[in-house]
Amino acid sequence: MPSHDYASVLRSVYGDPRTSLAGSVASAAAAWLTAYRTGSLALYLVTLAFVVIGLARYANMRAFWRATGQDENAAPAEVWETRALIHGGFLAATYGAWCLISMAVVKDSFAELASVSISIAIMVGVVARNFGLDRLVAIQMLLIIVPLSVGVALHGDVYHVILAALVGLILTSFRRLAANVRTILLSAVHGRVEASRLAAELDMAMATLEHGLCLLDEHGTISVVNDRAERLFAAIGVGPLVGLPLQGVLETMAQRGVPRTATGRLLNIVGQGQSGKVLLCLANARYFEVTVSTRQGRSVLLFEDISDRVATEERISYMARHDVLTGLPNRTYFGELTSEDLDQRRAERSDGGRVVSLMIIDVDDFKHVNDSFGHLVGDELLMQVARRLRKALPEDAVLARLGGDEFVAYRRNVDRFAAEADAQPLLEAFQAPFLLEGLNLQVNVSIGLVISANPIDLVDDLMTKADLALYSAKGDGKAKSHVFHAQMDIDYHYKQRLKADLRLAIQEGGLTLAFQPLLDVATRKVVACEALARWNHPELGMIAPSVFIPLAEETGLISDITAWVIAEAISQCRSWPGEVGVAVNVSTRDFRGMDVEKVVDAALSAAGLPPTRLEIEVTETALIEEPEIAKSVLEALAAKGVEIALDDFGTGYSSLSYLSALPFSKLKIDRSFVQDIEANERSLRLLTNVASLGRDLDLTVVAEGVETSGQFDLLLAKTQIQQVQGYLFSRPLPARDIPELIVHLNHDTVIPPKRYKM
């Protein structure tokens, strides 16, 4: 028997000591009556035995409760069972002796009736009290039934013998009855324990449940709630909940600010006996997801507080749709807003269509700010730019950041003339300098504007056109605004065609080289030829380098062209007479897009040309934008004997630090210094000083763009120019003509200059 059941049985055996004592007293009184009536000493002894055993049992029961108290698992239980067997056995033996003495010795009818009836009644009590201890029931029945049956049988006649047997059989059935009672009552005990356990677990589950819980009966009335649900509804002034109809609770919630659509849907789900989920937004900005589960006409409502989750989702949604730095809508969200409005315009189908405008605003020279002052200053600049734009734009304009230094503004319903005027306040907003980390920076913007009255225009169409207008504004000197017009679109498609055809020309060898000589002033001999790329389009004819070189830089093809020019120029130079060298231009993008040193080494090795016959020309732009890479590559090439020239000197920042920090051997003065020297004495002095500076730094000084004899004579007379280049001596010539030109110009040091035409 399980220990819990065993302890419960013992408690039933020892239950109610006073009742047990009262039974012993009553039995003693009945025995005394039979003793007094018959005057039998034996019966007086039976009476005394009842008293003594009754008191002993009472004392034992009291001792049991003092020892165990309310502890059902107190040990040792076996000791108390043994004591119960001893006391119960003695008591049963007394009853049996009483019956036997009354029937076999005294033979008094009253004594027989009293002893037999009380003994049988006691057996019923034994079954009721001691059912749990089968041994105790068996011992007590044996000690009562055997003497009683013997006493009845001693009357001698067959009737009493049969009666004795029947009495024994009936009393024996009491043991089975006790077993049945034990089974029934223990089952009830088990059920009670299980019910208590389940109730405790349910109570614990409801108490520790993180969500509010309401149980509805079949009439829609709240019958069970947990503490969290009580607190939830108390916060909005509803409660206590138990006994309230759900419909009334939801009506109160609707009056306190909860949307009626949500409360109505929740009531509808419960009313139809369905299951589902409803989102409730309370007036205090708390969100609860209500899960309804219905079974057998009863519903359970689970209230989950998802406020933090909703807030997190809103933050994620905001971050996904807005620029982190400026807080403005990002490109994706701007596209959604604009597309939605354009779709609406398309659906309106009004006459002529609603006029909309879109501006792309680009911060001029933002990369220079980042590179010169760092990204922290650049980020602060972008934030201030966003604030100025927002302040200068009309309130109905949608302003967003496209990325990098580009912003975009959209207006959904504008007058054409007002739309064109929108750009001017933006330009004026940038006249004041920006205060950034103690720095005063003058920053301007360029604006591309498109105005659309055509309802079929899409966002991408407007963005493309505004971008073309922006490109035009930047090409016109920056800090300006241009409005898109049809010619821009034509130019755009023309450029797109050229980009595609240029890529094909590079792949299929459609480019050629032309060479322009550099002459030594003292000897009039060709010392080098500058390699220049040329593109003869099969349909459009010759495309100027000023057109296709910028396109190559836009498309990332410039490094492919440079690598080809280096290899082809070195290969051509190998066949030239004498020690004439070749010069090749390398751009900023070349330093980023390819390994210049590796390309040069490979070309020199393939052609077998000495490095001293190669000259690499770089501009100040390359040195400014990629100073570390350029310095490393140029120093490596110079160490191998390659000549390094600073090209177009005077068109950039003309920083003298580059001349001393980098391994230049030649300084090429830009043509802008030469073109006015015949008419402008100041220009001549400036050119003279620049040339003198180059000579002082031990550099070979070259004048570019020499086109007239007058210019050349002044260079000879007034400056220390060492080499010249220009149309006065030769235009750029095809590769096939260069050997002849070199032979012609180098055969005599005193040959006067002669112009060669292509």
Coordinates of N, CA and C in Angstrom, one line a residue, residues 266-463:
L266 N -14.3 40.8 -31.5 CA -14.0 39.8 -30.4 C -15.4 39.3 -29.9
L267 N -16.4 40.1 -29.7 CA -17.7 39.6 -29.3 C -18.3 38.7 -30.3
N268 N -18.1 39.0 -31.6 CA -18.6 38.2 -32.7 C -18.0 36.8 -32.7
I269 N -16.7 36.7 -32.4 CA -16.0 35.4 -32.4 C -16.5 34.6 -31.2
V270 N -16.7 35.2 -30.1 CA -17.2 34.5 -28.9 C -18.6 34.0 -29.1
G271 N -19.4 35.0 -29.6 CA -20.8 34.7 -29.8 C -21.1 33.5 -30.8
Q272 N -20.3 33.4 -31.8 CA -20.4 32.3 -32.8 C -19.7 31.0 -32.4
G273 N -19.1 31.0 -31.2 CA -18.4 29.8 -30.8 C -17.2 29.5 -31.6
Q274 N -16.5 30.5 -32.1 CA -15.4 30.3 -32.9 C -14.1 30.5 -32.2
S275 N -13.0 30.3 -32.8 CA -11.7 30.6 -32.2 C -10.9 31.5 -33.2
G276 N -10.1 32.4 -32.6 CA -9.4 33.4 -33.4 C -8.6 34.3 -32.6
K277 N -8.1 35.3 -33.2 CA -7.2 36.3 -32.5 C -7.7 37.7 -32.9
V278 N -7.7 38.6 -31.9 CA -8.1 40.0 -32.1 C -7.0 40.9 -31.4
L279 N -6.6 42.0 -32.1 CA -5.7 43.0 -31.5 C -6.5 44.1 -30.9
L280 N -6.2 44.4 -29.6 CA -6.9 45.5 -28.9 C -5.8 46.5 -28.6
C281 N -6.2 47.7 -29.0 CA -5.3 48.9 -28.6 C -6.0 49.7 -27.6
L282 N -5.4 49.7 -26.3 CA -6.0 50.4 -25.2 C -5.7 51.9 -25.3
A283 N -6.4 52.7 -24.5 CA -6.2 54.1 -24.6 C -4.8 54.6 -24.1
N284 N -4.2 53.8 -23.3 CA -2.9 54.1 -22.8 C -1.7 53.6 -23.7
A285 N -2.1 53.4 -24.9 CA -1.1 53.0 -26.0 C -0.5 51.6 -25.6
R286 N -1.3 50.8 -25.0 CA -0.9 49.4 -24.7 C -1.6 48.5 -25.7
Y287 N -0.9 47.5 -26.3 CA -1.5 46.6 -27.3 C -1.6 45.2 -26.7
F288 N -2.8 44.6 -26.8 CA -3.0 43.2 -26.3 C -3.6 42.4 -27.5
E289 N -3.0 41.2 -27.6 CA -3.5 40.2 -28.6 C -4.4 39.2 -27.8
V290 N -5.6 39.2 -28.2 CA -6.6 38.3 -27.5 C -6.8 37.1 -28.3
T291 N -6.4 35.9 -27.7 CA -6.6 34.6 -28.4 C -7.9 34.0 -27.8
V292 N -8.8 33.7 -28.6 CA -10.1 33.1 -28.2 C -10.1 31.6 -28.6
S293 N -10.3 30.7 -27.6 CA -10.5 29.3 -27.8 C -11.8 28.9 -27.3
T294 N -12.6 28.2 -28.1 CA -14.0 27.8 -27.7 C -14.1 26.3 -27.8
R295 N -14.7 25.7 -26.8 CA -15.0 24.3 -26.8 C -16.2 24.0 -25.9
Q296 N -17.1 23.2 -26.4 CA -18.3 22.7 -25.7 C -19.0 23.9 -25.1
G297 N -19.2 25.0 -25.9 CA -20.0 26.1 -25.5 C -19.3 27.1 -24.5
R298 N -18.1 26.8 -24.1 CA -17.3 27.7 -23.1 C -16.1 28.2 -23.8
S299 N -15.8 29.4 -23.6 CA -14.7 30.1 -24.2 C -13.6 30.5 -23.2
V300 N -12.4 30.5 -23.7 CA -11.2 31.0 -22.9 C -10.6 32.1 -23.7
L301 N -10.4 33.2 -23.0 CA -9.8 34.4 -23.6 C -8.4 34.6 -23.0
L302 N -7.4 34.7 -23.8 CA -6.0 34.8 -23.3 C -5.5 36.2 -23.8
F303 N -5.2 37.1 -22.9 CA -4.8 38.5 -23.2 C -3.3 38.5 -23.1
E304 N -2.6 38.7 -24.2 CA -1.1 38.8 -24.2 C -0.7 40.2 -24.5
D305 N 0.1 40.8 -23.6 CA 0.6 42.1 -23.8 C 1.7 42.1 -24.8
I306 N 1.4 42.7 -26.0 CA 2.4 42.7 -27.0 C 2.9 44.1 -27.3
S307 N 2.8 45.0 -26.3 CA 3.1 46.4 -26.5 C 4.6 46.5 -26.9
D308 N 5.5 45.8 -26.2 CA 6.9 45.9 -26.5 C 7.2 45.4 -27.9
R309 N 6.5 44.3 -28.3 CA 6.7 43.7 -29.6 C 6.2 44.7 -30.7
V310 N 5.1 45.3 -30.4 CA 4.6 46.3 -31.4 C 5.5 47.5 -31.5
A311 N 6.0 47.9 -30.4 CA 7.0 49.1 -30.4 C 8.2 48.7 -31.1
T312 N 8.7 47.4 -30.9 CA 9.9 47.0 -31.6 C 9.7 46.9 -33.1
E313 N 8.5 46.4 -33.5 CA 8.2 46.3 -34.9 C 8.1 47.6 -35.5
E314 N 7.5 48.6 -34.8 CA 7.4 49.9 -35.3 C 8.7 50.6 -35.5
R315 N 9.6 50.3 -34.5 CA 11.0 50.9 -34.6 C 11.7 50.3 -35.8
I316 N 11.6 48.9 -36.0 CA 12.2 48.3 -37.1 C 11.6 48.8 -38.4
S317 N 10.3 49.0 -38.5 CA 9.7 49.5 -39.7 C 10.2 50.9 -39.9
Y318 N 10.3 51.7 -38.9 CA 10.8 53.1 -39.1 C 12.2 53.1 -39.6
M319 N 13.1 52.2 -39.0 CA 14.5 52.2 -39.4 C 14.6 51.7 -40.8
A320 N 13.7 50.8 -41.2 CA 13.7 50.2 -42.6 C 13.3 51.3 -43.6
R321 N 12.5 52.3 -43.2 CA 12.0 53.2 -44.1 C 12.6 54.6 -44.0
H322 N 13.4 54.8 -43.0 CA 14.0 56.1 -42.8 C 15.5 56.1 -42.7
D323 N 16.1 57.2 -43.1 CA 17.6 57.3 -43.0 C 18.0 57.5 -41.6
V324 N 18.9 56.7 -41.1 CA 19.3 56.7 -39.7 C 20.0 58.1 -39.4
L325 N 20.8 58.6 -40.3 CA 21.5 59.8 -40.0 C 20.6 61.1 -39.9
T326 N 19.8 61.3 -40.9 CA 19.0 62.5 -41.0 C 17.6 62.3 -40.5
G327 N 17.1 61.1 -40.4 CA 15.7 60.9 -40.0 C 14.7 61.1 -41.1
L328 N 15.2 61.4 -42.3 CA 14.3 61.5 -43.5 C 13.9 60.2 -44.1
P329 N 12.8 60.1 -44.8 CA 12.5 58.9 -45.5 C 13.7 58.5 -46.4
N330 N 13.9 57.2 -46.5 CA 15.0 56.7 -47.4 C 14.5 56.5 -48.8
R331 N 15.4 56.0 -49.7 CA 15.0 55.8 -51.1 C 13.8 54.9 -51.3
T332 N 13.8 53.8 -50.5 CA 12.7 52.8 -50.7 C 11.3 53.4 -50.2
Y333 N 11.3 54.1 -49.1 CA 10.1 54.6 -48.6 C 9.6 55.8 -49.5
F334 N 10.6 56.6 -49.9 CA 10.2 57.7 -50.8 C 9.6 57.1 -52.1
G335 N 10.1 56.0 -52.6 CA 9.6 55.4 -53.8 C 8.1 54.9 -53.6
E336 N 7.9 54.4 -52.4 CA 6.5 53.9 -52.0 C 5.6 55.1 -52.0
L337 N 6.0 56.2 -51.3 CA 5.1 57.3 -51.1 C 4.8 58.0 -52.5
T338 N 5.9 58.1 -53.3 CA 5.7 58.8 -54.6 C 4.9 57.9 -55.6
S339 N 5.2 56.6 -55.6 CA 4.4 55.7 -56.5 C 3.0 55.7 -56.1
E340 N 2.6 55.7 -54.8 CA 1.2 55.7 -54.4 C 0.5 57.0 -54.9
D341 N 1.2 58.1 -54.8 CA 0.6 59.4 -55.3 C 0.5 59.4 -56.8
L342 N 1.5 58.9 -57.5 CA 1.4 58.8 -59.0 C 0.3 57.9 -59.4
D343 N 0.1 56.8 -58.7 CA -1.0 55.8 -59.1 C -2.3 56.5 -58.9
Q344 N -2.4 57.3 -57.8 CA -3.6 58.0 -57.6 C -3.9 59.0 -58.6
R345 N -2.8 59.7 -59.1 CA -3.0 60.7 -60.2 C -3.4 60.0 -61.4
R346 N -2.9 58.8 -61.7 CA -3.2 58.1 -62.9 C -4.7 57.7 -62.8
A347 N -5.2 57.3 -61.6 CA -6.6 56.9 -61.5 C -7.6 58.1 -61.6
E348 N -7.1 59.3 -61.3 CA -8.0 60.5 -61.3 C -8.5 60.8 -62.7
R349 N -7.6 60.6 -63.7 CA -8.0 60.8 -65.1 C -8.6 62.2 -65.3
S350 N -8.0 63.2 -64.6 CA -8.5 64.5 -64.8 C -7.9 65.1 -66.1
D351 N -8.5 66.1 -66.6 CA -8.1 66.8 -67.9 C -6.7 67.3 -67.7
G352 N -5.8 66.9 -68.5 CA -4.4 67.4 -68.4 C -3.6 66.8 -67.4
G353 N -4.2 66.2 -66.4 CA -3.4 65.6 -65.3 C -2.9 66.6 -64.3
R354 N -2.8 66.1 -63.1 CA -2.3 67.0 -62.0 C -0.8 67.1 -62.2
V355 N -0.3 68.3 -62.0 CA 1.2 68.6 -62.2 C 1.9 68.3 -60.9
V356 N 3.0 67.5 -61.1 CA 3.9 67.1 -60.0 C 5.3 67.5 -60.3
S357 N 6.1 67.7 -59.3 CA 7.5 68.0 -59.5 C 8.4 67.2 -58.6
L358 N 9.6 66.9 -59.1 CA 10.6 66.1 -58.4 C 12.0 66.8 -58.6
M359 N 12.6 67.0 -57.5 CA 14.0 67.6 -57.5 C 15.0 66.6 -56.9
I360 N 16.1 66.5 -57.5 CA 17.3 65.8 -56.9 C 18.3 66.8 -56.5
I361 N 18.7 66.9 -55.3 CA 19.6 67.9 -54.8 C 20.9 67.1 -54.4
D362 N 22.0 67.6 -54.9 CA 23.3 67.0 -54.7 C 24.2 68.0 -54.0
V363 N 24.9 67.5 -53.0 CA 25.8 68.4 -52.3 C 27.1 68.4 -53.1
D364 N 27.5 69.6 -53.5 CA 28.7 69.8 -54.3 C 30.0 69.5 -53.5
D365 N 30.9 68.7 -54.1 CA 32.2 68.4 -53.5 C 32.2 67.8 -52.1
F366 N 31.1 67.0 -51.9 CA 31.0 66.4 -50.5 C 32.1 65.5 -50.2
K367 N 32.6 64.8 -51.2 CA 33.7 63.8 -51.0 C 35.0 64.5 -50.5
H368 N 35.2 65.7 -51.0 CA 36.3 66.5 -50.6 C 36.2 66.8 -49.1
V369 N 35.0 67.1 -48.6 CA 34.7 67.4 -47.2 C 35.1 66.2 -46.4
N370 N 34.6 65.0 -46.8 CA 34.8 63.8 -46.1 C 36.3 63.5 -46.0
D371 N 37.0 63.6 -47.2 CA 38.4 63.2 -47.2 C 39.2 64.2 -46.4
S372 N 38.9 65.5 -46.4 CA 39.7 66.5 -45.8 C 39.4 66.6 -44.3
F373 N 38.2 66.4 -43.9 CA 37.9 66.7 -42.5 C 37.3 65.5 -41.7
G374 N 37.1 64.4 -42.4 CA 36.7 63.1 -41.7 C 35.2 62.9 -41.9
H375 N 34.8 61.7 -41.6 CA 33.4 61.3 -41.7 C 32.5 61.9 -40.7
L376 N 33.0 62.2 -39.5 CA 32.2 62.8 -38.5 C 31.7 64.2 -38.9
V377 N 32.6 65.0 -39.5 CA 32.2 66.3 -40.0 C 31.3 66.1 -41.2
G378 N 31.6 65.1 -42.0 CA 30.7 64.8 -43.2 C 29.3 64.5 -42.7
D379 N 29.2 63.7 -41.7 CA 27.8 63.3 -41.2 C 27.1 64.5 -40.6
E380 N 27.8 65.3 -39.9 CA 27.2 66.5 -39.3 C 26.7 67.5 -40.4
L381 N 27.5 67.5 -41.5 CA 27.1 68.4 -42.6 C 25.8 67.9 -43.2
L382 N 25.7 66.6 -43.4 CA 24.5 66.0 -44.0 C 23.3 66.3 -43.2
M383 N 23.5 66.2 -41.8 CA 22.3 66.5 -41.0 C 21.9 68.0 -41.1
Q384 N 22.9 68.9 -41.1 CA 22.5 70.3 -41.2 C 21.9 70.6 -42.6
V385 N 22.4 69.9 -43.6 CA 21.9 70.1 -45.0 C 20.4 69.6 -45.0
A386 N 20.1 68.5 -44.4 CA 18.7 68.0 -44.3 C 17.8 69.1 -43.6
R387 N 18.3 69.7 -42.6 CA 17.5 70.7 -41.8 C 17.3 71.9 -42.7
R388 N 18.3 72.4 -43.4 CA 18.1 73.5 -44.3 C 17.2 73.2 -45.4
L389 N 17.3 72.1 -46.0 CA 16.4 71.7 -47.1 C 14.9 71.7 -46.6
R390 N 14.7 71.1 -45.4 CA 13.4 70.9 -44.9 C 12.8 72.3 -44.6
K391 N 13.6 73.2 -44.1 CA 13.1 74.6 -43.8 C 12.8 75.4 -45.1
A392 N 13.6 75.1 -46.1 CA 13.5 75.9 -47.3 C 12.4 75.4 -48.3
L393 N 12.0 74.2 -48.1 CA 11.0 73.6 -49.0 C 9.6 73.9 -48.5
P394 N 8.6 73.9 -49.4 CA 7.2 74.1 -48.9 C 6.8 72.9 -48.0
E395 N 5.8 73.1 -47.1 CA 5.4 72.1 -46.1 C 4.9 70.8 -46.8
D396 N 4.3 71.0 -47.9 CA 3.7 69.8 -48.6 C 4.7 69.0 -49.3
A397 N 5.9 69.4 -49.4 CA 7.0 68.6 -50.1 C 7.4 67.4 -49.3
V398 N 7.6 66.3 -50.0 CA 8.1 65.1 -49.4 C 9.6 65.1 -49.6
L399 N 10.4 65.2 -48.6 CA 11.9 65.3 -48.7 C 12.4 64.0 -48.2
A400 N 13.4 63.4 -48.9 CA 14.0 62.1 -48.6 C 15.5 62.2 -48.9
R401 N 16.2 61.2 -48.3 CA 17.6 61.1 -48.7 C 17.8 59.9 -49.5
L402 N 18.4 60.1 -50.7 CA 18.6 59.0 -51.6 C 19.8 58.1 -51.2
G403 N 20.7 58.7 -50.5 CA 22.0 58.0 -50.2 C 23.1 58.9 -50.5
G404 N 24.2 58.7 -49.7 CA 25.4 59.5 -49.9 C 25.1 61.0 -49.7
D405 N 25.4 61.8 -50.7 CA 25.2 63.3 -50.6 C 24.0 63.7 -51.5
E406 N 23.1 62.8 -51.8 CA 21.9 63.1 -52.6 C 20.6 63.1 -51.9
F407 N 19.8 64.2 -52.1 CA 18.5 64.2 -51.5 C 17.5 64.4 -52.6
V408 N 16.2 64.1 -52.3 CA 15.2 64.3 -53.3 C 13.9 64.9 -52.7
A409 N 13.2 65.7 -53.4 CA 12.0 66.3 -52.9 C 10.9 66.2 -54.0
Y410 N 9.7 65.9 -53.5 CA 8.6 65.7 -54.4 C 7.4 66.5 -53.9
R411 N 6.7 67.1 -54.9 CA 5.5 67.8 -54.6 C 4.4 67.3 -55.5
R412 N 3.2 67.1 -54.9 CA 2.2 66.3 -55.6 C 1.2 67.2 -56.4
N413 N 1.2 68.5 -56.1 CA 0.2 69.3 -56.8 C 0.7 70.7 -56.9
V414 N 1.4 71.1 -58.0 CA 2.1 72.3 -58.1 C 1.7 73.0 -59.4
D415 N 1.9 74.3 -59.4 CA 1.9 75.1 -60.6 C 3.2 75.0 -61.3
R416 N 3.3 75.0 -62.6 CA 4.6 74.8 -63.3 C 5.6 75.9 -62.9
F417 N 5.1 77.2 -62.9 CA 6.0 78.3 -62.6 C 6.4 78.2 -61.1
A418 N 5.5 77.8 -60.2 CA 5.9 77.7 -58.8 C 6.9 76.6 -58.6
A419 N 6.8 75.5 -59.4 CA 7.7 74.4 -59.3 C 9.1 74.8 -59.7
E420 N 9.2 75.6 -60.7 CA 10.5 76.1 -61.2 C 11.1 77.0 -60.2
A421 N 10.3 77.8 -59.5 CA 10.7 78.7 -58.5 C 11.2 78.0 -57.2
D422 N 10.8 76.8 -57.0 CA 11.1 76.1 -55.7 C 12.6 75.9 -55.5
A423 N 13.3 75.9 -56.6 CA 14.8 75.6 -56.5 C 15.5 76.8 -56.0
Q424 N 15.1 78.0 -56.2 CA 15.8 79.2 -55.9 C 16.0 79.3 -54.3
P425 N 14.9 79.1 -53.5 CA 15.1 79.2 -52.1 C 16.1 78.2 -51.6
L426 N 16.2 77.0 -52.2 CA 17.1 76.0 -51.8 C 18.6 76.5 -52.0
L427 N 18.8 77.1 -53.2 CA 20.1 77.6 -53.5 C 20.5 78.7 -52.5
E428 N 19.5 79.6 -52.2 CA 19.8 80.7 -51.3 C 20.0 80.2 -49.9
A429 N 19.4 79.1 -49.5 CA 19.6 78.5 -48.2 C 21.0 78.1 -47.9
F430 N 21.8 77.9 -49.0 CA 23.2 77.5 -48.8 C 24.2 78.6 -49.0
Q431 N 23.7 79.8 -49.0 CA 24.7 80.9 -49.1 C 25.4 81.2 -47.8
A432 N 24.8 80.9 -46.7 CA 25.4 81.0 -45.4 C 26.3 79.8 -45.2
P433 N 27.5 80.0 -44.6 CA 28.4 78.8 -44.4 C 27.9 77.9 -43.3
F434 N 28.4 76.7 -43.2 CA 28.1 75.8 -42.2 C 29.1 75.8 -41.1
L435 N 28.7 75.8 -39.9 CA 29.6 75.7 -38.7 C 29.7 74.2 -38.3
L436 N 30.9 73.6 -38.5 CA 31.0 72.2 -38.3 C 32.3 71.9 -37.5
E437 N 32.1 71.5 -36.2 CA 33.3 71.2 -35.4 C 34.3 72.3 -35.4
G438 N 33.8 73.5 -35.2 CA 34.7 74.7 -35.2 C 35.1 75.2 -36.6
L439 N 34.7 74.5 -37.6 CA 35.0 74.9 -39.0 C 33.9 75.7 -39.7
N440 N 34.3 76.7 -40.4 CA 33.3 77.4 -41.3 C 33.5 76.9 -42.7
L441 N 32.5 76.2 -43.2 CA 32.6 75.6 -44.6 C 31.5 76.2 -45.4
Q442 N 31.9 76.6 -46.6 CA 31.0 77.1 -47.6 C 30.6 75.9 -48.5
V443 N 29.4 75.5 -48.4 CA 29.0 74.3 -49.2 C 27.8 74.7 -50.1
N444 N 27.8 74.3 -51.3 CA 26.7 74.5 -52.2 C 26.0 73.2 -52.7
V445 N 24.9 73.4 -53.3 CA 24.2 72.2 -53.9 C 23.9 72.5 -55.4
S446 N 23.8 71.4 -56.1 CA 23.3 71.5 -57.5 C 21.9 70.7 -57.5
I447 N 21.0 71.3 -58.3 CA 19.7 70.8 -58.3 C 19.2 70.4 -59.7
G448 N 18.6 69.2 -59.9 CA 18.0 68.8 -61.1 C 16.5 68.7 -60.9
L449 N 15.7 69.4 -61.7 CA 14.3 69.5 -61.5 C 13.5 68.9 -62.7
V450 N 12.5 68.1 -62.5 CA 11.6 67.7 -63.5 C 10.2 68.0 -63.1
I451 N 9.4 68.5 -64.1 CA 8.0 68.9 -63.9 C 7.2 68.0 -64.8
S452 N 6.2 67.3 -64.2 CA 5.4 66.3 -65.0 C 3.9 66.6 -64.9
A453 N 3.3 66.7 -66.1 CA 1.8 66.8 -66.2 C 1.3 65.6 -66.9
N454 N 2.2 64.6 -67.2 CA 1.8 63.4 -67.9 C 1.4 62.3 -66.9
P455 N 0.2 61.9 -66.8 CA -0.2 60.9 -65.8 C 0.5 59.5 -65.9
I456 N 1.1 59.3 -67.1 CA 1.7 57.9 -67.2 C 3.1 57.9 -66.7
D457 N 3.6 59.0 -66.3 CA 5.0 59.0 -65.8 C 5.1 58.2 -64.5
L458 N 6.1 57.4 -64.4 CA 6.4 56.6 -63.2 C 7.5 57.3 -62.4
V459 N 7.7 56.8 -61.2 CA 8.8 57.3 -60.3 C 10.1 57.2 -61.0
D460 N 10.4 56.0 -61.6 CA 11.7 55.9 -62.2 C 11.9 56.8 -63.4
D461 N 10.8 57.1 -64.1 CA 10.9 58.1 -65.2 C 11.3 59.5 -64.7
L462 N 10.6 59.9 -63.6 CA 10.9 61.2 -63.0 C 12.3 61.3 -62.5
M463 N 12.8 60.2 -61.8 CA 14.1 60.2 -61.2 C 15.2 60.2 -62.3

